[in-house]
Amino acid sequence: MKIIKTALHYWFAVVSVLSFLVGWGMLAHSLKPVQPVQAATANISSLPSLPPIQAFGSGSGSGSGLNFAAPSTQSNLAAPLLRSGGS
């Protein structure tokens, strides 16, 4: 029984290493995704520009130097709030 158990352990080890190497080889030789050049430049140019970030201690002197975004005025009534059903 000990011989079968040892042989089974070696079989699992060899098959695991071989399947890892085969999977790695398949991933390395797979087709690479195509990056759409036109769509990326069109989306970037249509984005609004943001004001520069001011570091602590620089700028107008009022406030703490942090920029907080105002909450959105649009409410999404279609999506329910996330609630946990914990005990």
Coordinates of N, CA and C in Angstrom, one line a residue:
M1 N 0.8 -1.2 0.0 CA 0.0 0.0 0.0 C 0.9 1.3 0.0
K2 N 2.0 1.2 0.7 CA 2.9 2.4 0.7 C 3.5 2.7 -0.7
I3 N 3.7 1.7 -1.5 CA 4.3 1.9 -2.8 C 3.2 2.6 -3.7
I4 N 2.0 2.2 -3.6 CA 0.9 2.8 -4.4 C 0.7 4.3 -3.9
K5 N 0.7 4.5 -2.6 CA 0.6 5.9 -2.1 C 1.7 6.8 -2.6
T6 N 2.9 6.3 -2.5 CA 4.1 7.1 -3.0 C 4.0 7.3 -4.5
A7 N 3.7 6.3 -5.2 CA 3.5 6.5 -6.7 C 2.5 7.5 -7.0
L8 N 1.4 7.5 -6.3 CA 0.3 8.4 -6.5 C 0.7 9.9 -6.2
H9 N 1.5 10.1 -5.2 CA 2.0 11.4 -4.9 C 2.9 11.9 -6.0
Y10 N 3.8 11.0 -6.4 CA 4.7 11.4 -7.5 C 3.9 11.7 -8.8
W11 N 2.9 10.9 -9.1 CA 2.0 11.1 -10.3 C 1.4 12.5 -10.2
F12 N 0.8 12.8 -9.0 CA 0.1 14.1 -8.9 C 1.1 15.3 -9.1
A13 N 2.3 15.1 -8.5 CA 3.4 16.2 -8.7 C 3.8 16.4 -10.1
V14 N 4.0 15.3 -10.8 CA 4.4 15.4 -12.2 C 3.3 15.9 -13.1
V15 N 2.1 15.5 -12.9 CA 1.0 16.0 -13.7 C 0.7 17.5 -13.4
S16 N 0.9 17.9 -12.2 CA 0.6 19.3 -11.8 C 1.7 20.2 -12.5
V17 N 2.9 19.8 -12.4 CA 4.0 20.6 -13.0 C 3.8 20.6 -14.5
L18 N 3.5 19.5 -15.2 CA 3.3 19.5 -16.6 C 2.1 20.3 -17.0
S19 N 1.0 20.3 -16.3 CA -0.1 21.0 -16.7 C 0.1 22.5 -16.5
F20 N 0.9 22.9 -15.4 CA 1.3 24.3 -15.3 C 2.1 24.8 -16.4
L21 N 3.1 24.0 -16.8 CA 3.9 24.4 -18.0 C 3.2 24.5 -19.3
V22 N 2.3 23.6 -19.5 CA 1.5 23.6 -20.7 C 0.5 24.8 -20.7
G23 N -0.1 25.1 -19.6 CA -1.0 26.3 -19.5 C -0.2 27.6 -19.7
W24 N 1.0 27.7 -19.1 CA 1.8 28.9 -19.3 C 2.2 29.0 -20.7
G25 N 2.6 27.9 -21.4 CA 2.9 28.0 -22.8 C 1.8 28.5 -23.7
M26 N 0.6 27.9 -23.4 CA -0.6 28.4 -24.1 C -0.9 29.8 -23.9
L27 N -0.8 30.3 -22.7 CA -1.0 31.7 -22.4 C 0.0 32.6 -23.1
A28 N 1.3 32.2 -23.1 CA 2.3 33.0 -23.7 C 2.2 33.1 -25.2
H29 N 1.6 32.0 -25.8 CA 1.5 32.0 -27.3 C 0.1 32.4 -27.8
S30 N -0.8 32.8 -26.9 CA -2.1 33.2 -27.3 C -2.1 34.6 -28.0
L31 N -3.1 35.0 -28.7 CA -3.2 36.2 -29.3 C -3.3 37.4 -28.3
K32 N -2.6 38.4 -28.6 CA -2.6 39.6 -27.7 C -3.9 40.5 -28.1
P33 N -4.5 41.1 -27.1 CA -5.6 42.0 -27.3 C -5.3 43.2 -28.2
V34 N -6.1 43.6 -29.0 CA -5.9 44.7 -29.9 C -6.4 46.0 -29.2
Q35 N -5.6 47.0 -29.1 CA -5.9 48.2 -28.5 C -6.5 49.2 -29.5
P36 N -7.8 49.6 -29.4 CA -8.3 50.5 -30.3 C -7.7 51.9 -30.1
V37 N -7.0 52.4 -31.1 CA -6.3 53.7 -31.0 C -7.3 54.8 -31.2
Q38 N -8.2 54.8 -32.2 CA -9.1 55.9 -32.5 C -10.1 56.1 -31.3
A39 N -10.6 55.1 -30.8 CA -11.6 55.2 -29.7 C -11.0 55.8 -28.5
A40 N -9.8 55.4 -28.2 CA -9.1 55.9 -26.9 C -8.8 57.4 -27.0
T41 N -8.4 57.8 -28.2 CA -8.1 59.3 -28.3 C -9.3 60.1 -28.3
A42 N -10.4 59.6 -28.9 CA -11.7 60.3 -28.9 C -12.3 60.4 -27.5
N43 N -12.2 59.4 -26.7 CA -12.7 59.4 -25.4 C -11.9 60.4 -24.5
I44 N -10.6 60.4 -24.7 CA -9.7 61.3 -23.8 C -10.0 62.7 -24.2
S45 N -10.2 63.0 -25.4 CA -10.4 64.4 -25.8 C -11.7 65.0 -25.4
S46 N -12.7 64.1 -25.2 CA -14.0 64.6 -24.8 C -14.2 64.7 -23.3
L47 N -13.2 64.3 -22.5 CA -13.3 64.4 -21.0 C -13.0 65.8 -20.6
P48 N -13.7 66.3 -19.6 CA -13.5 67.7 -19.1 C -12.1 67.7 -18.3
S49 N -11.5 68.8 -18.3 CA -10.2 69.0 -17.6 C -10.5 69.3 -16.2
L50 N -9.6 68.8 -15.3 CA -9.8 68.9 -13.9 C -8.8 70.0 -13.4
P51 N -9.1 70.7 -12.3 CA -8.2 71.7 -11.8 C -7.0 71.0 -11.2
P52 N -5.9 71.7 -11.1 CA -4.7 71.1 -10.5 C -4.9 70.9 -9.0
I53 N -4.2 69.8 -8.5 CA -4.3 69.5 -7.1 C -3.3 70.4 -6.3
Q54 N -3.8 71.0 -5.3 CA -2.9 71.9 -4.5 C -2.4 71.0 -3.3
A55 N -1.1 71.2 -3.0 CA -0.4 70.4 -1.9 C -0.8 71.2 -0.6
F56 N -0.5 70.5 0.5 CA -0.8 71.1 1.8 C 0.2 72.3 2.0
G57 N -0.4 73.4 2.5 CA 0.4 74.6 2.8 C 0.6 75.5 1.6
S58 N 0.1 75.1 0.4 CA 0.3 76.0 -0.8 C -1.1 76.4 -1.2
G59 N -1.1 77.5 -2.0 CA -2.4 78.0 -2.5 C -2.9 79.2 -1.8
S60 N -4.2 79.3 -1.6 CA -4.8 80.6 -1.1 C -4.7 80.8 0.4
G61 N -4.3 79.7 1.1 CA -4.2 79.9 2.6 C -5.4 79.6 3.4
S62 N -6.6 79.6 2.7 CA -7.8 79.2 3.4 C -8.1 77.8 3.2
G63 N -8.6 77.1 4.2 CA -9.0 75.7 4.1 C -7.8 74.9 4.5
S64 N -8.0 73.6 4.4 CA -6.9 72.6 4.8 C -6.1 72.2 3.6
G65 N -6.4 72.6 2.4 CA -5.7 72.2 1.2 C -6.3 71.0 0.5
L66 N -7.4 70.4 1.1 CA -8.0 69.3 0.6 C -9.1 69.7 -0.4
N67 N -9.3 69.0 -1.5 CA -10.3 69.2 -2.5 C -11.4 68.1 -2.3
F68 N -12.5 68.5 -1.9 CA -13.6 67.6 -1.7 C -14.6 67.8 -2.8
A69 N -15.1 66.7 -3.4 CA -16.1 66.7 -4.5 C -17.5 66.9 -3.9
A70 N -18.3 67.7 -4.5 CA -19.6 67.9 -4.1 C -20.4 66.7 -4.4
P71 N -21.4 66.3 -3.6 CA -22.2 65.1 -3.9 C -23.1 65.4 -5.2
S72 N -23.3 64.3 -5.9 CA -24.0 64.4 -7.1 C -25.5 64.7 -6.8
T73 N -26.1 65.6 -7.7 CA -27.5 66.0 -7.5 C -28.4 65.0 -8.1
Q74 N -27.9 64.1 -9.0 CA -28.8 63.2 -9.6 C -28.9 62.0 -8.7
S75 N -30.1 61.5 -8.5 CA -30.3 60.3 -7.7 C -30.8 59.2 -8.6
N76 N -30.2 58.0 -8.4 CA -30.5 56.8 -9.1 C -31.6 56.1 -8.4
L77 N -32.9 56.3 -8.8 CA -34.0 55.6 -8.1 C -34.2 54.2 -8.5
A78 N -33.6 53.8 -9.6 CA -33.8 52.4 -10.1 C -33.0 51.4 -9.4
A79 N -31.8 51.8 -8.8 CA -30.9 50.9 -8.1 C -31.3 50.9 -6.6
P80 N -31.5 49.8 -6.0 CA -31.8 49.8 -4.6 C -30.5 50.0 -3.8
L81 N -30.7 50.4 -2.6 CA -29.5 50.5 -1.7 C -29.0 49.2 -1.3
L82 N -27.7 49.1 -1.1 CA -27.1 47.8 -0.7 C -27.3 47.6 0.8
R83 N -27.8 46.5 1.2 CA -28.1 46.2 2.6 C -27.6 44.8 2.9
S84 N -27.0 44.7 4.1 CA -26.5 43.4 4.5 C -27.6 42.7 5.3
G85 N -27.7 41.4 5.2 CA -28.7 40.7 6.0 C -28.0 40.0 7.1
G86 N -27.1 40.6 7.7 CA -26.3 40.0 8.8 C -27.1 39.7 10.0
S87 N -26.6 38.9 10.9 CA -27.4 38.5 12.1 C -27.2 39.5 13.2

